mmCIF file of C-alpha atoms in Angstrom:
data_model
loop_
_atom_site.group_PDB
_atom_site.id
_atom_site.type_symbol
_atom_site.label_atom_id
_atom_site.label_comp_id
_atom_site.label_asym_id
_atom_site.label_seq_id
_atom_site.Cartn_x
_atom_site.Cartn_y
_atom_site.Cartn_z
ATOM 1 C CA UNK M 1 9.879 -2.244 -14.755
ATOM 2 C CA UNK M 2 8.907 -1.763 -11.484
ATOM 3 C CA UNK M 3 9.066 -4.820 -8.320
ATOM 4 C CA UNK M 4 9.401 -5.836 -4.822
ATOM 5 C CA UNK M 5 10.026 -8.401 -3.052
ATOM 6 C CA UNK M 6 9.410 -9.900 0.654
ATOM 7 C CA UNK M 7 10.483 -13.435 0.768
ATOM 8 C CA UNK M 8 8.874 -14.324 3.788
ATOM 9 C CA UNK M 9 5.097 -14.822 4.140
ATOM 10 C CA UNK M 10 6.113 -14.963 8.080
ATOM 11 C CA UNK M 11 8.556 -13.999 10.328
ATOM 12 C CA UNK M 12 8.023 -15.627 14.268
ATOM 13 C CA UNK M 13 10.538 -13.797 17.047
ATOM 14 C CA UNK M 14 10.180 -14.098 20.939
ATOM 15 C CA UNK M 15 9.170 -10.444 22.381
ATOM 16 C CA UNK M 16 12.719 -9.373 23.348
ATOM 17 C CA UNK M 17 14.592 -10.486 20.225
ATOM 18 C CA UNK M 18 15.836 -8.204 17.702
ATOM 19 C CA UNK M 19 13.572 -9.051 14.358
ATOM 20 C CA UNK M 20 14.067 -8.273 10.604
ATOM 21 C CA UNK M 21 11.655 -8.433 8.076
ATOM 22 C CA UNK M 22 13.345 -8.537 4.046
ATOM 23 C CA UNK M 23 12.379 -6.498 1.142
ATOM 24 C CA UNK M 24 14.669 -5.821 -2.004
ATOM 25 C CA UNK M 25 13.429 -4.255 -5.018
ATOM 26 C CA UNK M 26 14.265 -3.745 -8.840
ATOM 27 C CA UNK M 27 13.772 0.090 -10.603
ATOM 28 C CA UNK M 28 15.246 1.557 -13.259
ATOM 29 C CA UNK M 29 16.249 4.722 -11.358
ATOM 30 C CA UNK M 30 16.792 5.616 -7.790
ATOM 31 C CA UNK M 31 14.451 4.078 -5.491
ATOM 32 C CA UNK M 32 12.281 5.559 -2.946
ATOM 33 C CA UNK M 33 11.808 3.190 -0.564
ATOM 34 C CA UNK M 34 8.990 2.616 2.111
ATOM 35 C CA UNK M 35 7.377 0.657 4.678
ATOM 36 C CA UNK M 36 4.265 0.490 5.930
ATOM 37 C CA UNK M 37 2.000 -1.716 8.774
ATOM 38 C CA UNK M 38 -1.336 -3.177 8.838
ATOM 39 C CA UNK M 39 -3.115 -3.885 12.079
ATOM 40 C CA UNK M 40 -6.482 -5.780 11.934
ATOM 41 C CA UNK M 41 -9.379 -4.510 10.023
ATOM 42 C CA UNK M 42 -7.150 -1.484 9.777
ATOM 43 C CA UNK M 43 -5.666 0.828 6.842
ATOM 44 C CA UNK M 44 -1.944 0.670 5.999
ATOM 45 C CA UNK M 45 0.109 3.317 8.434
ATOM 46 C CA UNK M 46 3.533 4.515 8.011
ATOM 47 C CA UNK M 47 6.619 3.319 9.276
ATOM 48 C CA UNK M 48 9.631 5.034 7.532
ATOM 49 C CA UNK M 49 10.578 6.026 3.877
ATOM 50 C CA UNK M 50 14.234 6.210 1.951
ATOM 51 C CA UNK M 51 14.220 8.956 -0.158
ATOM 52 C CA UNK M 52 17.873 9.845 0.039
ATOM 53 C CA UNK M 53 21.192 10.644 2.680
ATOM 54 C CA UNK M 54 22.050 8.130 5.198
ATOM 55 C CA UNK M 55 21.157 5.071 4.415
ATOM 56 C CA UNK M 56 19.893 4.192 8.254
ATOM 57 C CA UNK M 57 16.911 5.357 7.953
ATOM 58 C CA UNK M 58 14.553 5.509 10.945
ATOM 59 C CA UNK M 59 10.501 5.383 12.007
ATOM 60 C CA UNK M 60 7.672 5.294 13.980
ATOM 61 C CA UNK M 61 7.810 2.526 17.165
ATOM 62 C CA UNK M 62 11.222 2.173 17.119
ATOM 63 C CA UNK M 63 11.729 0.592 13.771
ATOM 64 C CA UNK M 64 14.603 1.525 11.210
ATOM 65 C CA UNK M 65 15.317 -0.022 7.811
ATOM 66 C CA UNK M 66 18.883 0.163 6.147
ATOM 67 C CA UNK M 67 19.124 0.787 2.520
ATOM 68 C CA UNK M 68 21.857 -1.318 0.879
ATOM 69 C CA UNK M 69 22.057 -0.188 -3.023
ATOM 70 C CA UNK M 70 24.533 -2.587 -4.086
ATOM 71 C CA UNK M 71 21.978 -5.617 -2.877
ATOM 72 C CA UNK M 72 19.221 -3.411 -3.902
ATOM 73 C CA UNK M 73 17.564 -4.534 -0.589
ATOM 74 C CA UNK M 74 16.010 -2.074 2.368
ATOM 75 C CA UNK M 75 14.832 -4.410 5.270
ATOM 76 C CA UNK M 76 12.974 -3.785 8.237
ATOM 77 C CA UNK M 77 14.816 -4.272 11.738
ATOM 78 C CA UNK M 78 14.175 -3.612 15.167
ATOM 79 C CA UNK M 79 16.305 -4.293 18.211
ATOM 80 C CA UNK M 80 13.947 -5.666 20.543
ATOM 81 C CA UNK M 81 10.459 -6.763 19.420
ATOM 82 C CA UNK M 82 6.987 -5.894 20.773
ATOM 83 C CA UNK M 83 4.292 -8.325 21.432
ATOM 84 C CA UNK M 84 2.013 -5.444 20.259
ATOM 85 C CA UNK M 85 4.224 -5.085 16.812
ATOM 86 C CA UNK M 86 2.492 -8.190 15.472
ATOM 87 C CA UNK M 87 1.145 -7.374 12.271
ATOM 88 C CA UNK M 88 1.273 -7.530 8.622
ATOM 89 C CA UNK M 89 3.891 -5.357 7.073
ATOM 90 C CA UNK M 90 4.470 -4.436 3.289
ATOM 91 C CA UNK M 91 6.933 -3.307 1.292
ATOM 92 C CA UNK M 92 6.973 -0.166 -1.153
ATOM 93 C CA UNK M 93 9.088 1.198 -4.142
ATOM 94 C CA UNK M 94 8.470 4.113 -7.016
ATOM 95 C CA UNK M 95 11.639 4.693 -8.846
ATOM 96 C CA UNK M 96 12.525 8.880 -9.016
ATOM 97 C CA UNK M 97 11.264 9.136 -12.454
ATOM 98 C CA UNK M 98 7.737 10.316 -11.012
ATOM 99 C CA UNK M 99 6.224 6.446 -11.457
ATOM 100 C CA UNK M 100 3.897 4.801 -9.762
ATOM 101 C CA UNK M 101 4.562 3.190 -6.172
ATOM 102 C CA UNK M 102 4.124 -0.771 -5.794
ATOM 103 C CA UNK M 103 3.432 -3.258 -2.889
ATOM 104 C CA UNK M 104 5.247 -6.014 -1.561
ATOM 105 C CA UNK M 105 2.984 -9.258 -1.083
ATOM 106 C CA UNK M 106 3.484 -8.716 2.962
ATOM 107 C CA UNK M 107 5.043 -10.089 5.444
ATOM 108 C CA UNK M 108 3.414 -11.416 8.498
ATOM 109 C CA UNK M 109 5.024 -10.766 12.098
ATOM 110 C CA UNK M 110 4.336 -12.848 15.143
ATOM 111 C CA UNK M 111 5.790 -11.666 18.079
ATOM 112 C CA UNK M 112 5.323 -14.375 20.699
ATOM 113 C CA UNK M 113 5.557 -13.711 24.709
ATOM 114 C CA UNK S 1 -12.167 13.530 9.610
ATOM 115 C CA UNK S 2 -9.964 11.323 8.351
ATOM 116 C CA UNK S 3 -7.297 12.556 5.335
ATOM 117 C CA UNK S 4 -8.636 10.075 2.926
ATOM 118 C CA UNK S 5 -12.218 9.011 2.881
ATOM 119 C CA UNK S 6 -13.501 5.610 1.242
ATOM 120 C CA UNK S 7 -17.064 4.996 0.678
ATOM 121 C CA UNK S 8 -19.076 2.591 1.420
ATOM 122 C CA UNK S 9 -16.973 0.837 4.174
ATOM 123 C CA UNK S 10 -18.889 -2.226 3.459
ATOM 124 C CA UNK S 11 -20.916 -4.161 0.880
ATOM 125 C CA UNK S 12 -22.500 -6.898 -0.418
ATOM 126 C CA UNK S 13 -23.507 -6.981 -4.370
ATOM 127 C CA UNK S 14 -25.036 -9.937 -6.185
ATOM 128 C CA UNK S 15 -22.916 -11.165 -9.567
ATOM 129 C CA UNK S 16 -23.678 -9.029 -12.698
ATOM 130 C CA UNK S 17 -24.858 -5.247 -10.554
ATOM 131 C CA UNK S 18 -22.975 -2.176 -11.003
ATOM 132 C CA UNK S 19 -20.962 -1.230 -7.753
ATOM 133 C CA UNK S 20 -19.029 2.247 -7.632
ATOM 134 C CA UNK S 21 -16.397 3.065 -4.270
ATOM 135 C CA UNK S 22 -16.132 6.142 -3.758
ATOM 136 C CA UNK S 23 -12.398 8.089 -2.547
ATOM 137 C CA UNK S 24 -12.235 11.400 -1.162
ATOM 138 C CA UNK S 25 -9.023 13.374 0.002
ATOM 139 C CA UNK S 26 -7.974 16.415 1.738
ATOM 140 C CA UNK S 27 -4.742 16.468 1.420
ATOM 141 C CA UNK S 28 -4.482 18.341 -1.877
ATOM 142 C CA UNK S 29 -2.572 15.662 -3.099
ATOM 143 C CA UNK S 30 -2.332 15.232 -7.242
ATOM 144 C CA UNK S 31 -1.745 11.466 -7.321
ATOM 145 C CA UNK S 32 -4.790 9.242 -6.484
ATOM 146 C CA UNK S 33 -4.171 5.095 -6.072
ATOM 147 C CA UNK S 34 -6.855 2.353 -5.956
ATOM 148 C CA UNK S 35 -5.244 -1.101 -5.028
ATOM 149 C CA UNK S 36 -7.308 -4.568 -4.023
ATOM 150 C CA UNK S 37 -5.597 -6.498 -1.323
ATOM 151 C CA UNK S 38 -6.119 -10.258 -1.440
ATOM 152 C CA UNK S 39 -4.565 -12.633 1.242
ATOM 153 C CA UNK S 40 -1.518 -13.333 0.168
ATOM 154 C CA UNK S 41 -1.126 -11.259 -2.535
ATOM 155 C CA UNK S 42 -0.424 -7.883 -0.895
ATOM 156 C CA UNK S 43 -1.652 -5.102 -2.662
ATOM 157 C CA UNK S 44 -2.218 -5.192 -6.174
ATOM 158 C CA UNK S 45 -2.532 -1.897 -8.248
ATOM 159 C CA UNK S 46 -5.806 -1.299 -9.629
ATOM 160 C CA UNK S 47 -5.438 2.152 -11.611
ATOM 161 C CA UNK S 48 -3.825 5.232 -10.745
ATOM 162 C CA UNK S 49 -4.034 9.080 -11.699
ATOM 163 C CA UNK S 50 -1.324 11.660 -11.407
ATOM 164 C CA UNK S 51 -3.620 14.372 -11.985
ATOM 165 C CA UNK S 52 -7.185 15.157 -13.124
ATOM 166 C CA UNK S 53 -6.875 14.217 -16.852
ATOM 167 C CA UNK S 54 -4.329 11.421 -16.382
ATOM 168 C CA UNK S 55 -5.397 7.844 -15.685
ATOM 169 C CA UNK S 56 -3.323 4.971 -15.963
ATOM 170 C CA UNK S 57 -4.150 1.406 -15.685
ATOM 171 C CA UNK S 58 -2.443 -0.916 -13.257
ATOM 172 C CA UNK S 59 -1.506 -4.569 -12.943
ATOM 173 C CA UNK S 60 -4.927 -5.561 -12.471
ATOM 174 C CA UNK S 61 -7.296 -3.143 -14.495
ATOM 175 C CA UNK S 62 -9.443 -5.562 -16.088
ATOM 176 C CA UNK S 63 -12.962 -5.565 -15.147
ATOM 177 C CA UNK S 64 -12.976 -2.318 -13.737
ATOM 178 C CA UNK S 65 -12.945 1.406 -14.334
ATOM 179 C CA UNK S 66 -11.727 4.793 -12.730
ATOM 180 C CA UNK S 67 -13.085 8.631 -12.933
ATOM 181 C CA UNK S 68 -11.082 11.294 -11.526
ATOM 182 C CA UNK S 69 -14.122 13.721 -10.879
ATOM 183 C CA UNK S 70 -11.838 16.556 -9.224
ATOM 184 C CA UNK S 71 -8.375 16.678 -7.840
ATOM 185 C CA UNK S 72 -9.618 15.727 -4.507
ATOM 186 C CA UNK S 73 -12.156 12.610 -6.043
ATOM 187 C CA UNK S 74 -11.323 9.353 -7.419
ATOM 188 C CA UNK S 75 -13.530 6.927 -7.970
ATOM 189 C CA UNK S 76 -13.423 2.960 -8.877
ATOM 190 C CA UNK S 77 -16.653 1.334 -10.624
ATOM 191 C CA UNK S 78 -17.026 -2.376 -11.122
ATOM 192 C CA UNK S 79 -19.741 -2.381 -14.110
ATOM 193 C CA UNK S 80 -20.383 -6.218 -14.064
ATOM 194 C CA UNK S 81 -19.282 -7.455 -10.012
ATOM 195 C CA UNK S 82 -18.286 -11.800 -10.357
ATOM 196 C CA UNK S 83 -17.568 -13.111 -7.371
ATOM 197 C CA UNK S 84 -13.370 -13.109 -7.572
ATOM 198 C CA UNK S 85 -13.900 -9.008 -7.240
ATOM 199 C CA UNK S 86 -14.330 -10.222 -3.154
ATOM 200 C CA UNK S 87 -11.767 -8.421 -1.611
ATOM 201 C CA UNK S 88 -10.459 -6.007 0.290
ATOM 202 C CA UNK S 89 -9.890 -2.070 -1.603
ATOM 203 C CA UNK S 90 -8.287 0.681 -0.857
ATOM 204 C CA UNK S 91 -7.559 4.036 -1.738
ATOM 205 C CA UNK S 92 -4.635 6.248 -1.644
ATOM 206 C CA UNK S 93 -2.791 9.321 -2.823
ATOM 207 C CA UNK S 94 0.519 11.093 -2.439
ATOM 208 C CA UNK S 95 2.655 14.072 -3.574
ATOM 209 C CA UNK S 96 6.087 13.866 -5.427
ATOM 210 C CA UNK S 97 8.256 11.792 -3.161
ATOM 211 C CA UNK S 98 6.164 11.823 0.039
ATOM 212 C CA UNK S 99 4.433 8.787 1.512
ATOM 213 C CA UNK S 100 1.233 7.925 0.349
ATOM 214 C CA UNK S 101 -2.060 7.721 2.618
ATOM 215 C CA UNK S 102 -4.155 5.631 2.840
ATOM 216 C CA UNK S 103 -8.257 5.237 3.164
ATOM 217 C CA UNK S 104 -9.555 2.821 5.527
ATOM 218 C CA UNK S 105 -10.624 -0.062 3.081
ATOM 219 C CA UNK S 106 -14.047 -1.066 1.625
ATOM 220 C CA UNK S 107 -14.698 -4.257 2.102
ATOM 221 C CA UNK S 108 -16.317 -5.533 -0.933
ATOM 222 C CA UNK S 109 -18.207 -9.089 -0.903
ATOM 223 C CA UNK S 110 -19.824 -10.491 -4.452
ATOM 224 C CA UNK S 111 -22.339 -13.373 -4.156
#
């Protein structure tokens, strides 16, 4: 079965500061691998997928997420954080076998001046 | 116009009515998602459909139901609303390994 994990229920970084928001995830196949961000009263908007190749894999606003198979883990990072990047950001995973993609619980980020 | 298309953006419905959200798309994707985010809890999967005569149920199923009126419509019904339906749903589809969009939410209140 399917899952996905974010530890944290918030992350707090001073604008400046690299920040990294955790995800790992369990499937039976190869993953594919996503993140996504939620703004206020908003939809959920794309950040970056893994699908396959390098496992650096990078998005929209300057954010990249590394894939690490053997710790079946794909965090979030950016090198220096945005007061504007404060939001609530969620995890994704479908395995290749054409199943169905899952959520993370979410992660809050507070980016303070 | 949006990609993905969720109707009504917001309700109220008394305990016990019939409510049905309505999900559009125009990206002539197969796969069609309905999820209910609570705070918390992320998003939850509801049911999902990989094409028109396929519907699956999710982690979360009970107490509603889906109809996949056309590729392009998918809709979620709640036949008997109780007030722990209050949330926040969305809508979303996909193709193969591509990302999935995603409507704009309905906000859904029961009282």
């Amino acid at each position: 079965a399917q899952s996905v994990a974010q530890p944290e229920d918030q992350v707090n970084v001073a604008e400046g500061n690299p920040l990294t928001v955790k995800c790992t995830y369990s499937v039976s196949g190869n993953p594919y691998l996503f993140w996504y961000v939620q703004y206020p009263n908003r939809g959920l908007q794309f950040l970056l997928k893994y699908i396959t190749g390098d496992n650096l894999v990078k998005g929209s606003y300057g954010f990249e997420a590394e894939f690490n198979k053997s710790q079946t883990s794909f965090h979030l990072k950016k090198p220096s954080a945005l007061v504007s990047d404060s939001a609530l950001y969620f995890c994704a995973v479908r395995d290749s076998s054409a199943s169905k993609i899952i959520f993370g619980s979410g992660t809050r980020l507070s980016i303070r001046p | 116009d949006a990609d993905v298309t969720q109707t009504p953006r917001n309700r109220i419905t008394k305990t016990g009515k019939r409510i049905m959200l309505e999900c559009s798309q125009t990206k002539g994707h197969d796969r069609m998602y309905w999820y209910r985010q609570d705070p918390g809890l992320g998003l939850r999967l509801i049911y999902y459909s990989f094409d028109v005569k396929d519907i699956n149920k999710g982690e979360i199923s009970d107490g509603y139901s889906v109809s996949r009126q056309a590729q392009a419509k998918f809709s979620l019904s709640l036949e008997s609303a109780i007030p722990n339906q209050t949330a926040l749903y969305f809508c979303a589809t996909h193709r193969g390994n591509t990302e999935a969009f995603f409507g704009q939410g309905t906000r859904l209140t029961v009282v």
